[in-house]
Amino acid sequence: MLSTIKHNKEAIIETVFEKSHFCFVAVDENGIVTFLNNNYCRFLEVVKEEAIGEHVTDIIENTRMHIVLKTGEEEIADLQYIRGNHMIANRIPVFSGGKIVGAVGTVLYRDTKEWMKMNTHIKNLLLELENYRKQLRKQTGASYSLHDIVGSSVKLNGVKEKIIKTSSGDVSILLEGESGTGKELFAHSIHQLSERHNKPFVKVNCAAIPEHLLESELFGYEGGAFTGAKREGKMGKFEMAEGGTLFLDEIADMPLNAQVKILRVLQEREVERLGSEETREIDVRIVTATNQSLEKLIEQERFRKDLYYRINVVRITIPPLRERPEDTRVLAKYLLRHISNRAGRRVIDFEKDVLDFFLHYGWPGNVRELENVVESAVHLTNSEMITKADLPDHMQHEMAFNHNSKSLKDILEKTEIEAIGNALKQVDGDKIKAAKLLGIGKSSFYEKAKKYGF
């Protein structure tokens, strides 16, 4: 009797996992694949024995199984893009003794012909949606949305959720974060999610515009207002953004006299062109960004406290890449795919030691640095895989230090690399200032910077 029951259970399990038209995967608490049924192996074109024991992100494209392990929340009927097809995926965490011990995932794969017909329909709808998005981007100037921000770490998801909550209103938002974290992409996303999404998105880089031109750029001017002014005058950025969003990037670099005028515009909701005595009412939402501490600048009397309170109604801090290393792998692979396609080169993946190094590297330049490293490697490699030899010199030195001996030479080189990187970060890449900060001559600094690939 017991043997019959056991046999029946085994038959049921085999039918569910191997003879159905579903794809099944199971992972442990670390995201390592512990089970992959034959349907899924055939679809992914992988050997079961080779797949089991690998991290799920290395086996399944665009998987979120490792995310479910962290959140403990099931994801039902999620659209997942795998091997050129849009599949319907379910992901369920497995608990034992109140702790997550793994997760189980299924992908709907009922009837191939029926599914391919549905998949073609989905692709057509997505292409149509993307076409509408492109048309809207041309009209408004906002090029990115939240979907363009790659990563699903707990910290990044927290930022995305905060943006979703606050985008719909007209509240002023301050984005703060280190250089290269993607603050502009988040600003675009705020606009796209707002009720103003079909109105203009206008960006002003406060650090890039000369001080004597900043006011005319922001507020515009009447014809003949000053020497060199256009006869017909010019509309300022505030007027250009009417009804939409004005993004003031690097707000910390704005001169004090311009800060006074912006404060007045935000308070009165009207703008006055240079050379004009008339005011124009404006309806603009303000989003600002900075990589500096505005509080410290206020203490140094380089930023107005009253303007700070106007723009800092909601503050959103973008975490640096080193604080969300779990995003590094998927981001690196996304950039590799994007850059290799753009360059017309077939580079499909990274060697394991390269990805391992990426996970532990500090990324002082954040996502921008990662993108530069991947782009450089794509053009330097002679194979389909990015290897250690394709990385910048200073990264190769650091990899050698981490994996090989710790001789005095290695320690000195690692110290120099960290010191140079930190100095450049503090002065926003200005090598002359970095040399002064380190107390060494310019020629010596340039020599070391060249040696380590800075």
Short mmCIF file of C-alpha atoms in Angstrom, two decimals:
data_model
loop_
_atom_site.label_atom_id
_atom_site.label_comp_id
_atom_site.label_asym_id
_atom_site.label_seq_id
_atom_site.Cartn_x
_atom_site.Cartn_y
_atom_site.Cartn_z
CA MET A 1 0.00 0.00 0.00
CA LEU A 2 2.75 2.46 1.02
CA SER A 3 4.80 1.60 -2.05
CA THR A 4 1.76 2.24 -4.25
CA ILE A 5 1.20 5.67 -2.64
CA LYS A 6 4.89 6.52 -3.07
CA HIS A 7 4.79 5.42 -6.70
CA ASN A 8 1.69 7.53 -7.31
CA LYS A 9 3.32 10.59 -5.73
CA GLU A 10 6.38 10.18 -7.90
CA ALA A 11 4.14 9.86 -10.98
CA ILE A 12 2.27 13.04 -10.02
CA ILE A 13 5.51 14.95 -9.44
CA GLU A 14 6.93 13.76 -12.77
CA THR A 15 3.71 14.76 -14.57
CA VAL A 16 3.66 18.22 -12.98
CA PHE A 17 7.33 19.04 -13.44
CA GLU A 18 8.34 17.15 -16.57
CA LYS A 19 5.29 16.29 -18.69
CA SER A 20 3.37 19.55 -18.45
CA HIS A 21 3.99 22.41 -20.86
CA PHE A 22 5.32 24.67 -18.13
CA CYS A 23 8.92 25.63 -17.41
CA PHE A 24 10.00 25.19 -13.78
CA VAL A 25 13.02 26.48 -11.88
CA ALA A 26 13.91 26.30 -8.20
CA VAL A 27 16.67 28.21 -6.40
CA ASP A 28 18.09 28.14 -2.88
CA GLU A 29 18.33 31.11 -0.52
CA ASN A 30 21.47 32.34 -2.34
CA GLY A 31 19.89 32.31 -5.80
CA ILE A 32 21.69 29.14 -6.88
CA VAL A 33 19.72 26.91 -9.26
CA THR A 34 18.75 23.62 -7.58
CA PHE A 35 16.21 22.37 -10.13
CA LEU A 36 15.44 23.05 -13.78
CA ASN A 37 12.94 20.89 -15.62
CA ASN A 38 13.57 19.51 -19.10
CA ASN A 39 11.13 21.92 -20.81
CA TYR A 40 13.02 24.89 -19.44
CA CYS A 41 16.39 23.37 -20.36
CA ARG A 42 15.25 22.88 -23.97
CA PHE A 43 13.84 26.40 -24.16
CA LEU A 44 16.99 27.99 -22.68
CA GLU A 45 19.23 25.63 -24.66
CA VAL A 46 21.25 24.69 -21.61
CA VAL A 47 22.47 21.38 -20.21
CA LYS A 48 20.69 20.62 -16.93
CA GLU A 49 23.79 19.29 -15.19
CA GLU A 50 25.74 22.43 -16.11
CA ALA A 51 22.94 24.83 -15.14
CA ILE A 52 22.31 23.38 -11.68
CA GLY A 53 24.72 24.95 -9.21
CA GLU A 54 25.01 28.23 -11.15
CA HIS A 55 23.51 31.55 -10.07
CA VAL A 56 20.07 32.01 -11.62
CA THR A 57 21.07 35.34 -13.23
CA ASP A 58 23.68 33.47 -15.28
CA ILE A 59 21.11 30.97 -16.58
CA ILE A 60 17.84 32.86 -17.11
CA GLU A 61 17.66 36.17 -18.94
CA ASN A 62 16.00 39.06 -17.07
CA THR A 63 15.17 36.81 -14.11
CA ARG A 64 13.86 38.27 -10.86
CA MET A 65 14.12 35.11 -8.76
CA HIS A 66 16.97 36.60 -6.71
CA ILE A 67 14.85 39.70 -6.07
CA VAL A 68 11.97 37.60 -4.75
CA LEU A 69 14.44 36.01 -2.31
CA LYS A 70 15.25 39.47 -0.92
CA THR A 71 11.75 40.92 -0.82
CA GLY A 72 9.93 37.75 0.23
CA GLU A 73 7.03 38.85 -1.98
CA GLU A 74 5.56 36.63 -4.70
CA GLU A 75 5.27 37.93 -8.26
CA ILE A 76 2.36 36.55 -10.27
CA ALA A 77 1.76 36.86 -14.04
CA ASP A 78 4.78 39.07 -14.63
CA LEU A 79 5.80 39.68 -18.25
CA GLN A 80 9.40 38.46 -18.78
CA TYR A 81 11.48 38.76 -21.95
CA ILE A 82 13.45 35.54 -22.55
CA ARG A 83 15.34 34.60 -25.71
CA GLY A 84 13.34 36.97 -27.92
CA ASN A 85 9.95 36.05 -26.45
CA HIS A 86 7.66 37.65 -23.92
CA MET A 87 6.71 34.98 -21.38
CA ILE A 88 4.31 35.02 -18.41
CA ALA A 89 6.25 34.20 -15.24
CA ASN A 90 5.26 33.40 -11.65
CA ARG A 91 7.81 33.59 -8.82
CA ILE A 92 7.00 32.36 -5.31
CA PRO A 93 9.29 32.46 -2.25
CA VAL A 94 9.58 29.29 -0.14
CA PHE A 95 9.53 29.70 3.65
CA SER A 96 10.61 27.24 6.34
CA GLY A 97 10.66 28.08 10.02
CA GLY A 98 9.79 31.69 9.24
CA LYS A 99 12.83 32.14 6.97
CA ILE A 100 13.17 32.20 3.19
CA VAL A 101 14.96 29.04 2.08
CA GLY A 102 14.48 29.40 -1.65
CA ALA A 103 12.04 30.25 -4.42
CA VAL A 104 10.15 28.47 -7.19
CA GLY A 105 9.47 29.95 -10.61
CA THR A 106 7.21 28.89 -13.45
CA VAL A 107 6.96 30.18 -17.00
CA LEU A 108 3.79 29.67 -19.05
CA TYR A 109 4.61 27.62 -22.12
CA ARG A 110 1.33 25.85 -22.84
CA ASP A 111 1.10 25.53 -26.61
CA THR A 112 3.96 26.65 -28.84
CA LYS A 113 1.90 27.81 -31.83
CA GLU A 114 -0.73 29.46 -29.68
CA TRP A 115 1.95 31.15 -27.59
CA MET A 116 3.93 32.39 -30.58
CA LYS A 117 0.74 33.93 -32.00
CA MET A 118 0.12 35.68 -28.68
CA ASN A 119 3.78 36.68 -28.43
CA THR A 120 3.66 38.28 -31.89
CA HIS A 121 0.60 40.25 -30.82
CA ILE A 122 2.39 41.43 -27.65
CA LYS A 123 5.43 42.47 -29.70
CA ASN A 124 3.24 44.48 -32.06
CA LEU A 125 1.57 46.24 -29.13
CA LEU A 126 4.94 47.01 -27.52
CA LEU A 127 6.34 48.34 -30.81
CA GLU A 128 3.28 50.53 -31.20
CA LEU A 129 3.69 51.78 -27.62
CA GLU A 130 7.39 52.50 -28.23
CA ASN A 131 6.47 54.43 -31.38
CA TYR A 132 4.09 56.62 -29.37
CA ARG A 133 6.81 57.10 -26.73
CA LYS A 134 9.30 58.25 -29.39
CA GLN A 135 6.81 60.75 -30.79
CA LEU A 136 6.14 62.08 -27.28
CA ARG A 137 9.88 62.37 -26.59
CA LYS A 138 10.32 64.55 -29.69
CA GLN A 139 7.47 66.80 -28.61
CA THR A 140 8.42 67.19 -24.93
CA GLY A 141 12.20 66.69 -24.76
CA ALA A 142 11.98 63.96 -22.08
CA SER A 143 13.92 60.98 -23.44
CA TYR A 144 13.86 58.48 -20.58
CA SER A 145 11.38 56.78 -18.30
CA LEU A 146 11.62 54.67 -15.15
CA HIS A 147 11.80 51.55 -17.35
CA ASP A 148 15.15 52.78 -18.72
CA ILE A 149 16.74 52.67 -15.26
CA VAL A 150 18.32 49.22 -15.05
CA GLY A 151 18.52 47.44 -11.70
CA SER A 152 16.22 45.90 -9.12
CA SER A 153 18.12 46.08 -5.83
CA VAL A 154 16.20 46.91 -2.67
CA LYS A 155 17.74 50.40 -2.53
CA LEU A 156 17.05 51.21 -6.18
CA ASN A 157 13.51 49.87 -5.96
CA GLY A 158 12.98 52.11 -2.94
CA VAL A 159 13.98 55.13 -5.00
CA LYS A 160 11.69 54.08 -7.85
CA GLU A 161 8.74 53.64 -5.48
CA LYS A 162 9.35 57.09 -4.00
CA ILE A 163 9.41 58.63 -7.48
CA ILE A 164 6.17 56.88 -8.42
CA LYS A 165 4.51 58.24 -5.26
CA THR A 166 5.66 61.85 -5.73
CA SER A 167 5.64 62.30 -9.51
CA SER A 168 1.91 62.79 -9.95
CA GLY A 169 1.78 66.04 -7.95
CA ASP A 170 3.44 69.41 -8.53
CA VAL A 171 5.73 69.27 -5.50
CA SER A 172 9.34 70.40 -6.04
CA ILE A 173 11.83 67.52 -5.92
CA LEU A 174 15.55 67.63 -5.08
CA LEU A 175 17.61 64.74 -6.46
CA GLU A 176 20.92 64.28 -4.71
CA GLY A 177 23.64 61.78 -5.45
CA GLU A 178 27.22 61.38 -6.56
CA SER A 179 28.30 62.11 -10.14
CA GLY A 180 27.38 59.32 -12.52
CA THR A 181 24.46 57.89 -10.53
CA GLY A 182 21.90 58.84 -13.20
CA LYS A 183 20.11 61.81 -11.61
CA GLU A 184 19.06 63.12 -15.02
CA LEU A 185 17.38 59.82 -15.90
CA PHE A 186 15.34 60.07 -12.71
CA ALA A 187 14.38 63.66 -13.55
CA HIS A 188 13.12 62.53 -16.96
CA SER A 189 11.18 59.74 -15.25
CA ILE A 190 9.51 62.17 -12.83
CA HIS A 191 8.29 64.22 -15.78
CA GLN A 192 7.09 61.16 -17.71
CA LEU A 193 5.07 59.94 -14.73
CA SER A 194 3.54 63.34 -13.97
CA GLU A 195 0.35 64.92 -15.26
CA ARG A 196 2.65 67.26 -17.23
CA HIS A 197 4.12 64.45 -19.35
CA ASN A 198 2.69 65.83 -22.62
CA LYS A 199 4.19 69.27 -21.93
CA PRO A 200 7.84 70.39 -22.31
CA PHE A 201 10.73 69.02 -20.27
CA VAL A 202 13.53 71.59 -20.24
CA LYS A 203 16.98 70.97 -18.78
CA VAL A 204 19.42 73.63 -17.56
CA ASN A 205 22.96 72.67 -16.53
CA CYS A 206 23.74 75.43 -14.06
CA ALA A 207 27.45 74.54 -14.05
CA ALA A 208 27.84 74.68 -17.84
CA ILE A 209 26.38 78.15 -18.50
CA PRO A 210 28.72 81.14 -17.92
CA GLU A 211 27.57 83.28 -15.00
CA HIS A 212 27.00 86.39 -17.14
CA LEU A 213 24.67 84.45 -19.45
CA LEU A 214 22.75 82.46 -16.85
CA GLU A 215 20.04 85.05 -16.19
CA SER A 216 19.31 85.61 -19.87
CA GLU A 217 19.15 81.83 -20.40
CA LEU A 218 16.75 81.34 -17.51
CA PHE A 219 14.52 84.39 -17.86
CA GLY A 220 15.00 85.45 -21.49
CA TYR A 221 15.43 89.00 -22.75
CA GLU A 222 13.79 91.67 -24.87
CA GLY A 223 15.28 92.79 -28.16
CA GLY A 224 18.21 95.19 -27.65
CA ALA A 225 18.37 94.47 -23.92
CA PHE A 226 22.17 94.31 -24.10
CA THR A 227 24.99 94.33 -26.62
CA GLY A 228 24.76 91.27 -28.83
CA ALA A 229 21.12 90.58 -27.97
CA LYS A 230 18.88 89.32 -30.78
CA ARG A 231 16.64 91.98 -32.28
CA GLU A 232 13.52 89.90 -31.69
CA GLY A 233 14.52 88.98 -28.14
CA LYS A 234 14.65 85.47 -26.70
CA MET A 235 12.42 83.25 -24.60
CA GLY A 236 14.00 82.00 -21.36
CA LYS A 237 14.01 78.43 -20.06
CA PHE A 238 11.20 79.15 -17.59
CA GLU A 239 8.90 80.25 -20.42
CA MET A 240 10.03 77.35 -22.62
CA ALA A 241 8.97 74.93 -19.86
CA GLU A 242 5.49 76.45 -19.55
CA GLY A 243 3.05 73.81 -18.35
CA GLY A 244 5.83 71.27 -18.00
CA THR A 245 8.96 70.61 -15.96
CA LEU A 246 12.14 72.65 -15.56
CA PHE A 247 15.13 70.54 -14.51
CA LEU A 248 17.91 72.56 -12.86
CA ASP A 249 20.93 70.26 -12.88
CA GLU A 250 23.98 71.04 -10.68
CA ILE A 251 21.91 73.63 -8.78
CA ALA A 252 24.74 74.00 -6.23
CA ASP A 253 26.86 75.78 -8.87
CA MET A 254 24.30 78.53 -9.43
CA PRO A 255 25.62 82.03 -8.52
CA LEU A 256 23.97 83.80 -5.57
CA ASN A 257 22.52 86.64 -7.66
CA ALA A 258 20.73 84.13 -9.90
CA GLN A 259 19.51 82.25 -6.81
CA VAL A 260 17.75 85.41 -5.62
CA LYS A 261 15.89 85.81 -8.89
CA ILE A 262 14.90 82.14 -9.09
CA LEU A 263 13.53 82.34 -5.57
CA ARG A 264 11.38 85.29 -6.57
CA VAL A 265 10.12 83.43 -9.66
CA LEU A 266 9.16 80.42 -7.53
CA GLN A 267 7.40 82.60 -4.98
CA GLU A 268 5.55 84.88 -7.39
CA ARG A 269 5.09 82.33 -10.20
CA GLU A 270 5.94 84.98 -12.75
CA VAL A 271 9.03 85.85 -14.75
CA GLU A 272 10.45 89.11 -16.05
CA ARG A 273 12.66 89.13 -19.12
CA LEU A 274 15.87 91.18 -19.07
CA GLY A 275 15.17 94.65 -20.45
CA SER A 276 11.43 94.35 -19.87
CA GLU A 277 9.15 95.95 -17.30
CA GLU A 278 6.37 93.44 -17.85
CA THR A 279 5.98 90.14 -16.04
CA ARG A 280 4.66 86.92 -17.49
CA GLU A 281 2.83 84.31 -15.42
CA ILE A 282 4.33 80.84 -15.55
CA ASP A 283 3.19 77.37 -14.56
CA VAL A 284 6.31 75.25 -14.16
CA ARG A 285 7.27 72.34 -11.94
CA ILE A 286 10.82 72.47 -10.57
CA VAL A 287 13.09 69.44 -10.28
CA THR A 288 16.68 70.06 -9.16
CA ALA A 289 19.78 67.91 -8.79
CA THR A 290 23.11 68.19 -7.01
CA ASN A 291 26.17 66.11 -6.19
CA GLN A 292 27.17 68.46 -3.38
CA SER A 293 25.86 69.00 0.14
CA LEU A 294 23.59 72.05 0.00
CA GLU A 295 23.60 72.17 3.81
CA LYS A 296 27.38 72.71 3.82
CA LEU A 297 27.07 75.35 1.10
CA ILE A 298 24.48 77.16 3.22
CA GLU A 299 26.92 77.16 6.15
CA GLN A 300 29.56 78.63 3.81
CA GLU A 301 27.00 81.24 2.63
CA ARG A 302 27.28 79.96 -0.93
CA PHE A 303 23.65 78.83 -1.17
CA ARG A 304 20.51 80.59 0.02
CA LYS A 305 18.61 78.85 2.80
CA ASP A 306 15.23 80.19 1.62
CA LEU A 307 15.79 78.79 -1.89
CA TYR A 308 16.91 75.49 -0.35
CA TYR A 309 13.55 75.13 1.42
CA ARG A 310 11.70 75.97 -1.80
CA ILE A 311 13.38 73.26 -3.87
CA ASN A 312 13.77 70.65 -1.13
CA VAL A 313 10.11 69.80 -0.52
CA VAL A 314 10.81 66.16 -1.37
CA ARG A 315 14.40 64.93 -1.30
CA ILE A 316 15.34 61.74 -3.13
CA THR A 317 18.83 60.33 -2.65
CA ILE A 318 20.17 58.20 -5.50
CA PRO A 319 22.40 55.46 -4.01
CA PRO A 320 25.90 55.04 -5.49
CA LEU A 321 26.67 51.83 -7.34
CA ARG A 322 28.92 50.52 -4.55
CA GLU A 323 25.91 50.50 -2.19
CA ARG A 324 23.86 48.30 -4.54
CA PRO A 325 26.38 45.78 -5.89
CA GLU A 326 23.59 43.34 -6.77
CA ASP A 327 22.69 45.71 -9.64
CA THR A 328 26.21 45.63 -11.07
CA ARG A 329 25.92 42.26 -12.81
CA VAL A 330 22.63 42.96 -14.61
CA LEU A 331 23.67 46.54 -15.41
CA ALA A 332 27.03 45.44 -16.85
CA LYS A 333 25.31 42.84 -19.05
CA TYR A 334 22.70 45.35 -20.18
CA LEU A 335 25.39 47.88 -21.11
CA LEU A 336 27.41 45.20 -22.89
CA ARG A 337 24.43 44.19 -25.02
CA HIS A 338 23.55 47.81 -25.81
CA ILE A 339 27.11 48.96 -26.58
CA SER A 340 28.10 45.90 -28.64
CA ASN A 341 24.94 46.27 -30.76
CA ARG A 342 25.64 49.96 -31.28
CA ALA A 343 29.29 49.26 -32.18
CA GLY A 344 28.34 46.39 -34.48
CA ARG A 345 30.56 43.93 -32.60
CA ARG A 346 29.72 40.46 -31.32
CA VAL A 347 30.69 40.54 -27.66
CA ILE A 348 28.30 38.41 -25.64
CA ASP A 349 29.52 38.17 -22.04
CA PHE A 350 32.16 38.73 -19.35
CA GLU A 351 34.52 36.12 -17.99
CA LYS A 352 33.61 35.10 -14.44
CA ASP A 353 36.65 36.75 -12.80
CA VAL A 354 35.74 40.06 -14.48
CA LEU A 355 32.16 39.97 -13.15
CA ASP A 356 33.42 38.97 -9.70
CA PHE A 357 35.78 41.95 -9.75
CA PHE A 358 32.96 44.28 -10.84
CA LEU A 359 30.92 43.17 -7.82
CA HIS A 360 33.69 44.13 -5.38
CA TYR A 361 35.08 47.24 -7.12
CA GLY A 362 34.17 50.58 -5.53
CA TRP A 363 33.03 52.39 -8.74
CA PRO A 364 33.89 55.98 -7.73
CA GLY A 365 32.42 57.15 -11.05
CA ASN A 366 29.28 55.04 -10.55
CA VAL A 367 27.17 53.95 -13.54
CA ARG A 368 28.95 56.39 -15.86
CA GLU A 369 32.30 54.79 -15.02
CA LEU A 370 30.88 51.29 -15.55
CA GLU A 371 29.54 52.34 -18.95
CA ASN A 372 32.93 53.80 -19.94
CA VAL A 373 34.73 50.63 -18.83
CA VAL A 374 32.36 48.36 -20.77
CA GLU A 375 32.52 50.54 -23.89
CA SER A 376 36.33 50.59 -23.78
CA ALA A 377 36.46 46.81 -23.29
CA VAL A 378 34.08 46.17 -26.21
CA HIS A 379 36.41 48.05 -28.56
CA LEU A 380 39.60 46.52 -27.15
CA THR A 381 38.63 42.84 -26.96
CA ASN A 382 39.51 40.38 -29.70
CA SER A 383 37.03 37.74 -28.59
CA GLU A 384 33.35 37.29 -27.73
CA MET A 385 34.14 37.47 -24.00
CA ILE A 386 35.41 40.46 -22.01
CA THR A 387 38.56 39.35 -20.18
CA LYS A 388 40.79 40.91 -17.54
CA ALA A 389 43.18 42.04 -20.29
CA ASP A 390 40.42 44.17 -21.85
CA LEU A 391 39.95 46.30 -18.71
CA PRO A 392 41.75 49.62 -17.96
CA ASP A 393 45.27 49.28 -16.52
CA HIS A 394 44.37 50.45 -13.02
CA MET A 395 41.63 47.79 -12.81
CA GLN A 396 44.03 45.09 -13.97
CA HIS A 397 46.45 46.17 -11.23
CA GLU A 398 43.69 46.00 -8.64
CA MET A 399 42.56 42.57 -9.83
CA ALA A 400 46.13 41.34 -9.56
CA PHE A 401 46.38 42.78 -6.06
CA ASN A 402 43.15 41.12 -4.96
CA HIS A 403 43.94 37.70 -6.39
CA ASN A 404 47.72 37.39 -6.18
CA SER A 405 50.50 38.46 -3.86
CA LYS A 406 50.43 41.46 -1.57
CA SER A 407 53.98 42.61 -2.11
CA LEU A 408 55.09 46.07 -1.05
CA LYS A 409 54.88 47.17 -4.71
CA ASP A 410 51.28 45.94 -4.97
CA ILE A 411 50.29 47.69 -1.75
CA LEU A 412 51.88 50.98 -2.88
CA GLU A 413 50.19 50.79 -6.28
CA LYS A 414 46.80 50.04 -4.74
CA THR A 415 47.23 52.95 -2.32
CA GLU A 416 48.17 55.30 -5.17
CA ILE A 417 45.17 54.17 -7.23
CA GLU A 418 42.77 54.77 -4.35
CA ALA A 419 44.34 58.15 -3.49
CA ILE A 420 44.21 59.39 -7.09
CA GLY A 421 40.66 58.13 -7.56
CA ASN A 422 39.44 59.77 -4.34
CA ALA A 423 41.20 63.06 -5.14
CA LEU A 424 39.67 63.22 -8.63
CA LYS A 425 36.27 62.45 -7.15
CA GLN A 426 36.54 65.32 -4.65
CA VAL A 427 37.42 67.88 -7.36
CA ASP A 428 35.04 66.56 -10.05
CA GLY A 429 37.83 65.25 -12.27
CA ASP A 430 40.01 68.39 -12.33
CA LYS A 431 43.54 66.92 -12.49
CA ILE A 432 45.33 70.15 -11.58
CA LYS A 433 43.25 70.54 -8.42
CA ALA A 434 43.71 66.84 -7.64
CA ALA A 435 47.49 67.22 -7.85
CA LYS A 436 47.36 70.14 -5.42
CA LEU A 437 45.11 68.16 -3.09
CA LEU A 438 47.63 65.30 -3.02
CA GLY A 439 50.58 67.67 -2.63
CA ILE A 440 52.46 66.46 -5.72
CA GLY A 441 53.57 68.19 -8.92
CA LYS A 442 51.41 68.30 -12.04
CA SER A 443 53.82 66.29 -14.17
CA SER A 444 54.13 63.60 -11.50
CA PHE A 445 50.35 63.43 -11.12
CA TYR A 446 49.75 63.20 -14.88
CA GLU A 447 52.35 60.44 -15.13
CA LYS A 448 50.68 58.40 -12.38
CA ALA A 449 47.19 59.09 -13.76
CA LYS A 450 48.28 57.82 -17.18
CA LYS A 451 49.93 54.77 -15.63
CA TYR A 452 46.74 53.75 -13.81
CA GLY A 453 44.33 54.66 -16.61
CA PHE A 454 42.64 57.71 -15.05
#
